[in-house]
Short mmCIF file of C-alpha atoms in Angstrom, two decimals:
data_model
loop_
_atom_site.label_atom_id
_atom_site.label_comp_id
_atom_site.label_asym_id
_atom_site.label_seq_id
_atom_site.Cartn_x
_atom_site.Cartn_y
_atom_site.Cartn_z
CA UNK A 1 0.00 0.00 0.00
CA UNK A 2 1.51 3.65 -1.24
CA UNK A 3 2.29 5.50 1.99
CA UNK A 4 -0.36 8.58 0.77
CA UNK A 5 -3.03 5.89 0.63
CA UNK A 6 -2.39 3.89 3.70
CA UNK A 7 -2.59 7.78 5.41
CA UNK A 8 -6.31 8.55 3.83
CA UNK A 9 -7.21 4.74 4.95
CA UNK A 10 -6.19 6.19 8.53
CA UNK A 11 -8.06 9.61 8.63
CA UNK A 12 -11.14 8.83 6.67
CA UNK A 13 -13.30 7.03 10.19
CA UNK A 14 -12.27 11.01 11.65
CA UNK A 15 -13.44 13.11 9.10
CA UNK A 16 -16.62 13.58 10.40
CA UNK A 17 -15.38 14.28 14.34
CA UNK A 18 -12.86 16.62 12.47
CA UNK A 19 -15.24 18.40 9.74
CA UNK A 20 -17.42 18.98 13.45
CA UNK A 21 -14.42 20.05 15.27
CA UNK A 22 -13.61 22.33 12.83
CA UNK A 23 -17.39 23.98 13.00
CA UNK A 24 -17.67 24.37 16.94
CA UNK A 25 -13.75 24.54 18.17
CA UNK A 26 -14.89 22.98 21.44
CA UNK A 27 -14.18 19.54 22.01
CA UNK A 28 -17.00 19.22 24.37
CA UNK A 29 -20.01 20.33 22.39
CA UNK A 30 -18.39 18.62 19.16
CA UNK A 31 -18.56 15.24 21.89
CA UNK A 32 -22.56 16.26 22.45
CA UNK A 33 -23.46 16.68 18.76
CA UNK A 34 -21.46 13.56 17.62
CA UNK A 35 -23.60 11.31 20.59
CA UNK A 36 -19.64 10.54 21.49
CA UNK A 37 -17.79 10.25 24.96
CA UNK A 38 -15.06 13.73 24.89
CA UNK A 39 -12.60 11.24 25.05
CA UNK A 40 -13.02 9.68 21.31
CA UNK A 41 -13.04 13.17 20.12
CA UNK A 42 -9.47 14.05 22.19
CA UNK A 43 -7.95 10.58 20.87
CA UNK A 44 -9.40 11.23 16.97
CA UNK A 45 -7.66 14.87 17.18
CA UNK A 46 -4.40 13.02 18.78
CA UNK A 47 -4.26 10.12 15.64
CA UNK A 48 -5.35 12.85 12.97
CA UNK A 49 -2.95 15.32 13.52
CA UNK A 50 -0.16 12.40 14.14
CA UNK A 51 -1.20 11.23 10.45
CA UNK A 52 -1.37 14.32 8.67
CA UNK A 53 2.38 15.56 10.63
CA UNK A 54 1.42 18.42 11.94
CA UNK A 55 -0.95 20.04 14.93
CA UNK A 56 -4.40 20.72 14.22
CA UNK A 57 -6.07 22.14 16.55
CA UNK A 58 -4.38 24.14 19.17
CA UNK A 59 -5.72 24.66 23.37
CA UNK A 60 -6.98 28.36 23.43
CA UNK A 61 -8.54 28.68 27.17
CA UNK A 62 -11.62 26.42 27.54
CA UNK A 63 -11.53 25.87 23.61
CA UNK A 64 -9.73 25.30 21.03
CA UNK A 65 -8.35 26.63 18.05
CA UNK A 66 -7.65 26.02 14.45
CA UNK A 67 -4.00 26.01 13.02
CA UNK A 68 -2.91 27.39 10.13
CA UNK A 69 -2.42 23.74 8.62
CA UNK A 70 -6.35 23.07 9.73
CA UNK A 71 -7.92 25.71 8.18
CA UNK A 72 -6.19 24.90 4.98
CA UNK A 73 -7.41 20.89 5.54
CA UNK A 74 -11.27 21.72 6.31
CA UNK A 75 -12.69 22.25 3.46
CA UNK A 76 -11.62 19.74 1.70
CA UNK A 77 -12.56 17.48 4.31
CA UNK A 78 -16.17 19.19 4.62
CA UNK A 79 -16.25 19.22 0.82
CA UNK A 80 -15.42 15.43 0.78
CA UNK A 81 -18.34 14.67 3.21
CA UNK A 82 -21.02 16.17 1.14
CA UNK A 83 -19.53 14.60 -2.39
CA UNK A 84 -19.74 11.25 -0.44
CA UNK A 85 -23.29 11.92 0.97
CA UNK A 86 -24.65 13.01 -2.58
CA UNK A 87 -23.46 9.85 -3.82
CA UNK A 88 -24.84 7.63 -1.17
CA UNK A 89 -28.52 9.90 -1.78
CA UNK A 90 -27.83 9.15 -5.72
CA UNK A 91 -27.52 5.16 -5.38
CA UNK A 92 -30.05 5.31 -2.62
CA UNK A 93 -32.74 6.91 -4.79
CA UNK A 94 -32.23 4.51 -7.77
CA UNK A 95 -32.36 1.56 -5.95
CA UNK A 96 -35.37 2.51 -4.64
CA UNK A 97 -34.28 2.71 -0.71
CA UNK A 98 -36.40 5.24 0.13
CA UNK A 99 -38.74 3.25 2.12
CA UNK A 100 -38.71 4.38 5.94
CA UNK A 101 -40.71 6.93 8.26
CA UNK A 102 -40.19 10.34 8.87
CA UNK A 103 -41.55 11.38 11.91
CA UNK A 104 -43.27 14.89 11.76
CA UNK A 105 -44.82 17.05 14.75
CA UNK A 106 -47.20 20.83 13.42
CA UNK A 107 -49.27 23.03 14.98
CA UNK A 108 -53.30 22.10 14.32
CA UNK A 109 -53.33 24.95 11.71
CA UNK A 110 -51.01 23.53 9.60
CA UNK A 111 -53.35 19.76 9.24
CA UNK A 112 -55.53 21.10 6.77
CA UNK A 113 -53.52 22.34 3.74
CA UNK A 114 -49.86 23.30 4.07
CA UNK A 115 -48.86 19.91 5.24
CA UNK A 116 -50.77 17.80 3.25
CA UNK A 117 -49.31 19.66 0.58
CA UNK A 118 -45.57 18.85 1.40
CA UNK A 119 -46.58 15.38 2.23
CA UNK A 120 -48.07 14.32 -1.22
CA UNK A 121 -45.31 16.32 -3.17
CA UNK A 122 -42.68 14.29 -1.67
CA UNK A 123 -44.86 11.18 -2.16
CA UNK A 124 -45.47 11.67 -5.48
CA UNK A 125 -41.44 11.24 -5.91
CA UNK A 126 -40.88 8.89 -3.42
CA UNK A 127 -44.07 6.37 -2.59
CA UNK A 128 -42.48 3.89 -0.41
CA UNK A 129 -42.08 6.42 2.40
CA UNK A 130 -43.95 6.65 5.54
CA UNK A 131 -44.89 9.46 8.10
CA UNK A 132 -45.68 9.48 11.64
CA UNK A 133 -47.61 12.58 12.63
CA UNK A 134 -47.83 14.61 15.99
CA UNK A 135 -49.90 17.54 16.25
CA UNK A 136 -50.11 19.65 19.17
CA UNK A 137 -49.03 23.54 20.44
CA UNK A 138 -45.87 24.80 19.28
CA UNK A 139 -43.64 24.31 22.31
CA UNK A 140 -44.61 20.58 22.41
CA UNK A 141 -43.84 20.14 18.55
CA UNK A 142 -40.33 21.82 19.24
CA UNK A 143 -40.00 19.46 22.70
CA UNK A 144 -40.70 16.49 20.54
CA UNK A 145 -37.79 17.53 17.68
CA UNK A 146 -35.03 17.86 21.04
CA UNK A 147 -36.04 14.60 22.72
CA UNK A 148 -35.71 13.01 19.51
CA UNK A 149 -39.59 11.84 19.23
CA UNK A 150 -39.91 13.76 16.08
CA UNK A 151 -37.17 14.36 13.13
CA UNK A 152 -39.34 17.17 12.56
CA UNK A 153 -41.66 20.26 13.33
CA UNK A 154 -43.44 22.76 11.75
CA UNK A 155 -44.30 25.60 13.49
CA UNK A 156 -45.12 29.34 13.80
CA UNK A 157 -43.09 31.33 14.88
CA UNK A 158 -40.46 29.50 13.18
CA UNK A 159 -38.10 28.50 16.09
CA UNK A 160 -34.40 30.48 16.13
CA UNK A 161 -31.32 28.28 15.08
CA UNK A 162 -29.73 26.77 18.57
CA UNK A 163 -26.88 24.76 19.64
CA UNK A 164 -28.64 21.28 18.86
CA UNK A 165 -31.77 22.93 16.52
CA UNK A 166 -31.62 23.96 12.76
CA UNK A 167 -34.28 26.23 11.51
CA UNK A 168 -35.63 27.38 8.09
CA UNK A 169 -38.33 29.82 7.15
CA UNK A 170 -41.32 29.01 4.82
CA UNK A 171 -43.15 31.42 4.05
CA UNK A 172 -45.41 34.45 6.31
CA UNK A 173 -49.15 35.21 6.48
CA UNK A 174 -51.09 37.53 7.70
CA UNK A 175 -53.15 37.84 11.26
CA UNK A 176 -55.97 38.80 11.15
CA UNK A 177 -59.04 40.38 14.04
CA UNK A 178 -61.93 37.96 13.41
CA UNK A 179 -65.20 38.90 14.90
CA UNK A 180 -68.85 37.76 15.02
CA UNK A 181 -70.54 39.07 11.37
CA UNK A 182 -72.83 41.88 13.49
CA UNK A 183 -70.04 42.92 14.79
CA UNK A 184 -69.69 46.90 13.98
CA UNK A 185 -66.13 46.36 12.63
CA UNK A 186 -67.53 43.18 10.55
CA UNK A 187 -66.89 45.56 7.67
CA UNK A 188 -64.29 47.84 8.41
CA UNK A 189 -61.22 47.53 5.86
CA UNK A 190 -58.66 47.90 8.99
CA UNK A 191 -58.78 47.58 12.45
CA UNK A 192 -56.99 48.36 15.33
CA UNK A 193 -55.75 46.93 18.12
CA UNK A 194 -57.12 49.74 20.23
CA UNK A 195 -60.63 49.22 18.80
CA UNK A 196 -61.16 46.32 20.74
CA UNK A 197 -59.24 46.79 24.09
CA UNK A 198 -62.61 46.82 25.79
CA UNK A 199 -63.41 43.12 24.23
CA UNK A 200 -63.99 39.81 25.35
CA UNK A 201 -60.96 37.82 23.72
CA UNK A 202 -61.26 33.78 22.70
CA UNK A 203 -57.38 33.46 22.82
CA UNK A 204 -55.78 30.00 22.40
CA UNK A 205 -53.52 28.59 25.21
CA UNK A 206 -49.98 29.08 26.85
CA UNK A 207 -47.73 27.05 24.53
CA UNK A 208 -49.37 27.19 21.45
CA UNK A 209 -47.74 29.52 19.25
CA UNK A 210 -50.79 31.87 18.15
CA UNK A 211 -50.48 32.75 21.92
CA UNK A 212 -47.21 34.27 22.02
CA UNK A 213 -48.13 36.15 18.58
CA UNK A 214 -50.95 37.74 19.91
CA UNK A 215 -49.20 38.30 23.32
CA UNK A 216 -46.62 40.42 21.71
CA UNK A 217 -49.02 42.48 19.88
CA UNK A 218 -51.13 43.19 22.83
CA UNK A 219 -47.96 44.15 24.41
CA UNK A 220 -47.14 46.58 21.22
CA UNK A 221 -50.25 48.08 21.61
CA UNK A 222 -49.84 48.77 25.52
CA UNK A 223 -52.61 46.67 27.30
CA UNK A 224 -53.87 43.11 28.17
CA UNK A 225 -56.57 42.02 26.53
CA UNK A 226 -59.36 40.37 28.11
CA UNK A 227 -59.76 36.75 27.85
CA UNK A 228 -63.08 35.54 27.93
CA UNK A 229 -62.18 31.92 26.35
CA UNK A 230 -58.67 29.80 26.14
CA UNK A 231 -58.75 26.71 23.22
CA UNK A 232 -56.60 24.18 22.38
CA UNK A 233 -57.14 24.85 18.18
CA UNK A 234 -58.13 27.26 16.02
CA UNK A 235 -61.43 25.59 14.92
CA UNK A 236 -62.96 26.22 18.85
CA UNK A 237 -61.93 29.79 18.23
CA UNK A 238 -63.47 30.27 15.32
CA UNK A 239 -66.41 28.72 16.45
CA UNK A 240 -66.89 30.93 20.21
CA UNK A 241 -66.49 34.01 17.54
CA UNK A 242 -68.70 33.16 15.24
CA UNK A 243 -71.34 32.80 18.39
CA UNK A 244 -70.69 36.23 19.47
CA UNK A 245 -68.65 35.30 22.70
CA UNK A 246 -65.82 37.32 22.10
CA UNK A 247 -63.22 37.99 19.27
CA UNK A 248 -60.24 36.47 18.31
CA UNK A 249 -56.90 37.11 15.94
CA UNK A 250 -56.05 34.21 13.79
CA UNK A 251 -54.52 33.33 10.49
CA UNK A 252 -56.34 33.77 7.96
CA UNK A 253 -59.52 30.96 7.48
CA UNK A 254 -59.70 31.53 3.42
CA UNK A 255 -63.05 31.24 3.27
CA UNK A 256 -64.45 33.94 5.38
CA UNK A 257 -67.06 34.53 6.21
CA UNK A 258 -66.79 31.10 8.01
CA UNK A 259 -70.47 30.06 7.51
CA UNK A 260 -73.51 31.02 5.45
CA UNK A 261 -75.84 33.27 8.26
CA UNK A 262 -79.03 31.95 8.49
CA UNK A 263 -81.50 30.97 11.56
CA UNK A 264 -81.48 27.71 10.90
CA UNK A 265 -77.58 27.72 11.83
CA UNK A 266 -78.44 30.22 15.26
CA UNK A 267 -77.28 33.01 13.49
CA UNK A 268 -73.00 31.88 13.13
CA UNK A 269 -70.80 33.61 11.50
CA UNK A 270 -67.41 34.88 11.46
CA UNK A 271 -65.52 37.61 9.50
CA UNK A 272 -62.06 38.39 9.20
CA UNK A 273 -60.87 42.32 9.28
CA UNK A 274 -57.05 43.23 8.16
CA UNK A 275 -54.53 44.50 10.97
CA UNK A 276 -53.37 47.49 11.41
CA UNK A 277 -49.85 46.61 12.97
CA UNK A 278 -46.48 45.54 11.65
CA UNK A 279 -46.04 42.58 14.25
CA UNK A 280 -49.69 41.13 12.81
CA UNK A 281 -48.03 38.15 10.55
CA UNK A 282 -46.50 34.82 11.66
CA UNK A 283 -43.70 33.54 10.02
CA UNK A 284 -44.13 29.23 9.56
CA UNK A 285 -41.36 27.26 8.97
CA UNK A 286 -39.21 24.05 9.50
CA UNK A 287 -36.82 22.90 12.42
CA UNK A 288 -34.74 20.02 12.73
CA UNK A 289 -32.54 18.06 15.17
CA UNK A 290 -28.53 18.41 14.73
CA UNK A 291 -27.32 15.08 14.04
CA UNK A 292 -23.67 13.59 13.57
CA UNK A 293 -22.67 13.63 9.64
CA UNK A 294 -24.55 10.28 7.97
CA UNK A 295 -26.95 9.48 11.22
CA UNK A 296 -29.79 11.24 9.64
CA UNK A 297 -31.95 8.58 7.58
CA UNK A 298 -32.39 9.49 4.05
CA UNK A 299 -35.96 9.51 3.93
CA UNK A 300 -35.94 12.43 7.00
CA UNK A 301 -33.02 14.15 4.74
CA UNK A 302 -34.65 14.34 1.40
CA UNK A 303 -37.62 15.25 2.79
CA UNK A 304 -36.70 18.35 4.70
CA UNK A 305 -34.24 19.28 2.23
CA UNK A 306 -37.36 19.49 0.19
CA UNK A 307 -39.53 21.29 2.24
CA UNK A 308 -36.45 23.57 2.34
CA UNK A 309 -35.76 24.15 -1.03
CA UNK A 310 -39.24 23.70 -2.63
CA UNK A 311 -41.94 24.40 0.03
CA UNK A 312 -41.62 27.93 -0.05
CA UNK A 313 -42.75 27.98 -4.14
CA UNK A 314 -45.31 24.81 -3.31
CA UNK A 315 -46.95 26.67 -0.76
CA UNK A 316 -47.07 30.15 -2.44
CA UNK A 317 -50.82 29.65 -4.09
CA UNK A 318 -52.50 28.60 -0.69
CA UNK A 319 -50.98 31.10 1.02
CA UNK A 320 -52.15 33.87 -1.68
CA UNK A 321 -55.52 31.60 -1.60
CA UNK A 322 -55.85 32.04 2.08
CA UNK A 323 -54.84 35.23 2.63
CA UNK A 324 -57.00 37.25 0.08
#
């Protein structure tokens, strides 16, 4: 075996704990991210930089620190990783190995169109997979994704990037007041926060993420409202408003007003007015779980990379559909 060869046999099992060294420069987290004891990282940096001849990383304080010789190495090694991973997705896609589940948590709002749309898109392409859903209030779907229930959530707001978490953003709609149809703003083009500070309010609960939308724009607008009803979905909102027990902010319904008024329905009916306020959208989007370089199952990786790439342009017509 050439001596050049015998040294890429040696450092290709610590390219990964390298390419991950080389992103975090803390031995520690780089441990927590690769699921690995600290020592395996320690000894991988000790046999890498003994094969390549030269230090890699160097002790700065609690860290550590690239050398010069490092930051000439990474990204080739990085660029390596992803050639290799594109090839495995290539040979994995013709031979048809795109069979397993991808476990997916969203918020109730998203059940009726937005994810349904993602989900046949990518099933059109790939048939054999299979999804395990979880819906619930935002802060669950995002507990799920950390504990590693779900590979997945979709929520609004769209969760910051973290140490462990990886966000992307979708797409934003509009909030909108939505009030009983006799209401006297029923058909006002705009509407205020102020105009309904003396309101009974049909809010959805602590958690869900509709409830720390509408708690920040109650807190723009410089008062609490009052809350006359707490749900657990949109749908129970909807419905309390359209009976005249209070009003609500939502997104928007698409169809509104929600029901045709008559007597024979005890007089329901919702409307939605436009916002006057520059916090009155929610931006939706994906988050995923950090994983070590090739633990990520292919079916989870192709589908958010997806949902990433595409969604945005997929979901463009019901969101212009919705919102007008």
């Amino acid at each position: 075996m050439q001596p050049d060869h015998k040294q890429l046999v040696q450092l290709l099992p610590l390219l990964p704990v390298l390419a991950e060294l080389g992103r975090t420069e803390h031995v520690t987290e780089t441990a927590e991210l690769l699921g690995v004891p600290q020592s395996t990282v320690s000894r991988a940096l000790a046999r890498a930089s003994a094969v390549v001849g030269t230090e890699l990383l160097v002790r700065d304080g609690r860290g550590v620190r690239l050398t010069p010789a490092a930051r000439t190495l990474l990204p080739y090694i990085e660029q390596a990783l992803t050639a290799f991973q594109a090839g495995l997705d290539v040979v994995r896609d013709e031979s048809d190995v795109v069979r397993g589940k991808v476990s997916l948590s969203f918020q109730h709002t998203f059940g009726e169109a937005a994810l349904p749309l993602l989900i046949s898109s990518f099933r059109a392409r790939h048939p054999g997979a299979a999804f395990t859903l979880s819906q619930g209030a935002r802060n669950a779907c995002l507990d799920e994704v950390a504990s590693g229930e779900s590979d997945l959530a979709l929520t609004a707001p769209v969760a910051p990037p973290g140490r462990n978490l990886s966000s992307a953003a979708l797409y934003r709609e509009p909030l909108r007041l939505v009030v009983h149809h006799s209401h006297p703003l029923a058909n006002s083009p705009l509407a205020r926060l102020a105009d309904i500070r003396t309101e009974p309010f049909v809010a959805l609960g602590p958690g869900y993420g509709m409830r720390s939308l509408t708690d920040a724009l109650f807190r723009e607008a410089g008062y609490r409202p009052r809350i006359a009803f707490e749900s657990q979905d949109s749908h129970t909102v909807r419905g309390l408003v359209s009976a005249g027990l209070g009003v609500s902010i939502l997104p928007p319904g698409g169809d509104a007003p929600g029901r045709t008024v008559s007597p024979e329905t005890g007089n329901l009916g919702w409307v939605e007015v436009p916002l006057e306020s520059a916090l009155a959208f929610r931006e939706v989007g994906l988050s995923w779980r950090r994983r070590k370089p090739g633990a990520e199952p292919v079916p989870v990786r192709l589908f958010r990379d997806m949902v990433v790439t595409e969604g945005p342009l997929l979901l463009a017509g019901l969101v212009r559909h919705r919102s007008r």
